[in-house]
Amino acid sequence: MEKEFKWDASVCGAFKQFEKALGVIVGALPPAEICQITDRYLDNEKEEFSKRKIALRIRCQNGRFEATLKSKTALQNGLACRQEETLPLGGTLRFAQALKKLQAKQAWHGLPLESLKVRFMIKNRRTTYTVHYGGAVCEAALDSYTIYAASRQLTKREIELELKHGPEKDFVDLLQNLNQKTVLKPCVKSKVASAEELLKK
């Protein structure tokens, strides 16, 4: 079960504001990790994944491929909770190879993996910090991303804080502290929801 909170980072200086507040709360931040992520969201010809409110994607992160199946959950005041399952696609160097390896699985939770096609793509430059607060280990991610849906593009920025493991109460306490020390507003729309809106235009 994935638990995360998302802030809208469209205002000028949002990333620096968040980093400063996080450092005040948890202490000196560890060195940032920067990665390039390309997510391709898939569906079959019958659009069975979309109809069941399930997102299927293949992610390439710094040259490594993995597939993820997750339930789609609308954001509620920035907070998202959803089920997520990941399948490593090791030994693949290109998307076509990763897709072929995924389809060899034939089905995932009863949904067929044949005739999969890319619905939209998201390219993201992500800066992450792993921080400890109480007994919780969290990942803070600063995302600058572009959505490619049909012939349309949309560039946005957002900040995510995800609970990796530990008590949920400590995660919630960290969120409350961050909301008190920043003027950032919660996201009202996920990356996937924004992409699907572009597809409908």
Short mmCIF file of N, CA and C in Angstrom, two decimals, residues 27 31 39 48 64 68-69 77 80-81 90 95 102 104-105 111 133 150 154 160 164 183 189 191:
data_model
loop_
_atom_site.label_atom_id
_atom_site.label_comp_id
_atom_site.label_asym_id
_atom_site.label_seq_id
_atom_site.Cartn_x
_atom_site.Cartn_y
_atom_site.Cartn_z
N GLY A 27 16.56 18.17 10.23
CA GLY A 27 17.99 18.36 10.33
C GLY A 27 18.62 18.45 8.94
N PRO A 31 22.73 14.14 0.89
CA PRO A 31 22.96 14.52 -0.51
C PRO A 31 21.77 14.13 -1.38
N ASP A 39 8.13 7.24 -17.86
CA ASP A 39 7.00 6.34 -17.59
C ASP A 39 6.13 6.25 -18.84
N GLU A 48 -9.14 -2.46 -20.92
CA GLU A 48 -9.62 -3.10 -19.69
C GLU A 48 -9.00 -2.50 -18.44
N ARG A 64 17.20 1.43 -16.04
CA ARG A 64 16.62 0.18 -15.52
C ARG A 64 15.11 0.20 -15.73
N THR A 68 4.82 -1.59 -13.29
CA THR A 68 4.06 -1.34 -12.07
C THR A 68 2.57 -1.38 -12.38
N LEU A 69 1.85 -2.04 -11.50
CA LEU A 69 0.38 -2.09 -11.58
C LEU A 69 -0.14 -1.43 -10.32
N ASN A 77 -7.11 16.28 -0.80
CA ASN A 77 -6.30 17.28 -0.12
C ASN A 77 -4.82 16.94 -0.18
N ALA A 80 -2.68 10.64 -1.10
CA ALA A 80 -3.06 9.52 -1.94
C ALA A 80 -2.66 8.21 -1.26
N CYS A 81 -3.57 7.27 -1.25
CA CYS A 81 -3.30 5.91 -0.75
C CYS A 81 -3.78 4.94 -1.82
N GLY A 90 14.50 -6.91 -15.49
CA GLY A 90 15.95 -6.94 -15.67
C GLY A 90 16.35 -7.60 -16.97
N PHE A 95 12.82 -0.11 -24.39
CA PHE A 95 11.42 -0.26 -24.04
C PHE A 95 10.79 -1.46 -24.72
N LEU A 102 7.35 -8.15 -20.30
CA LEU A 102 6.11 -8.02 -19.52
C LEU A 102 5.01 -8.87 -20.13
N ALA A 104 5.21 -11.52 -21.77
CA ALA A 104 5.45 -12.95 -21.58
C ALA A 104 4.77 -13.46 -20.32
N LYS A 105 4.44 -12.54 -19.42
CA LYS A 105 3.71 -12.90 -18.19
C LYS A 105 2.27 -13.30 -18.51
N LEU A 111 -5.92 -9.70 -15.64
CA LEU A 111 -6.05 -8.83 -16.81
C LEU A 111 -5.03 -9.24 -17.87
N TYR A 133 12.11 10.66 10.27
CA TYR A 133 11.35 11.50 11.20
C TYR A 133 10.66 10.57 12.19
N ALA A 150 -1.08 11.98 -26.84
CA ALA A 150 -1.44 12.23 -28.24
C ALA A 150 -0.45 13.24 -28.81
N LEU A 154 2.29 18.85 -21.72
CA LEU A 154 2.01 19.66 -20.54
C LEU A 154 3.18 19.52 -19.58
N GLU A 160 6.50 15.41 -3.87
CA GLU A 160 5.87 14.26 -3.24
C GLU A 160 6.64 13.89 -1.97
N LYS A 164 8.01 5.33 3.19
CA LYS A 164 8.63 4.09 2.74
C LYS A 164 8.40 2.97 3.74
N VAL A 183 3.98 27.56 2.38
CA VAL A 183 2.69 28.06 1.88
C VAL A 183 2.28 27.28 0.64
N LYS A 189 -4.73 17.20 -8.54
CA LYS A 189 -4.82 16.30 -9.69
C LYS A 189 -3.51 15.55 -9.82
N LYS A 191 -0.60 13.06 -11.80
CA LYS A 191 0.00 13.06 -13.13
C LYS A 191 -0.88 12.30 -14.12
#
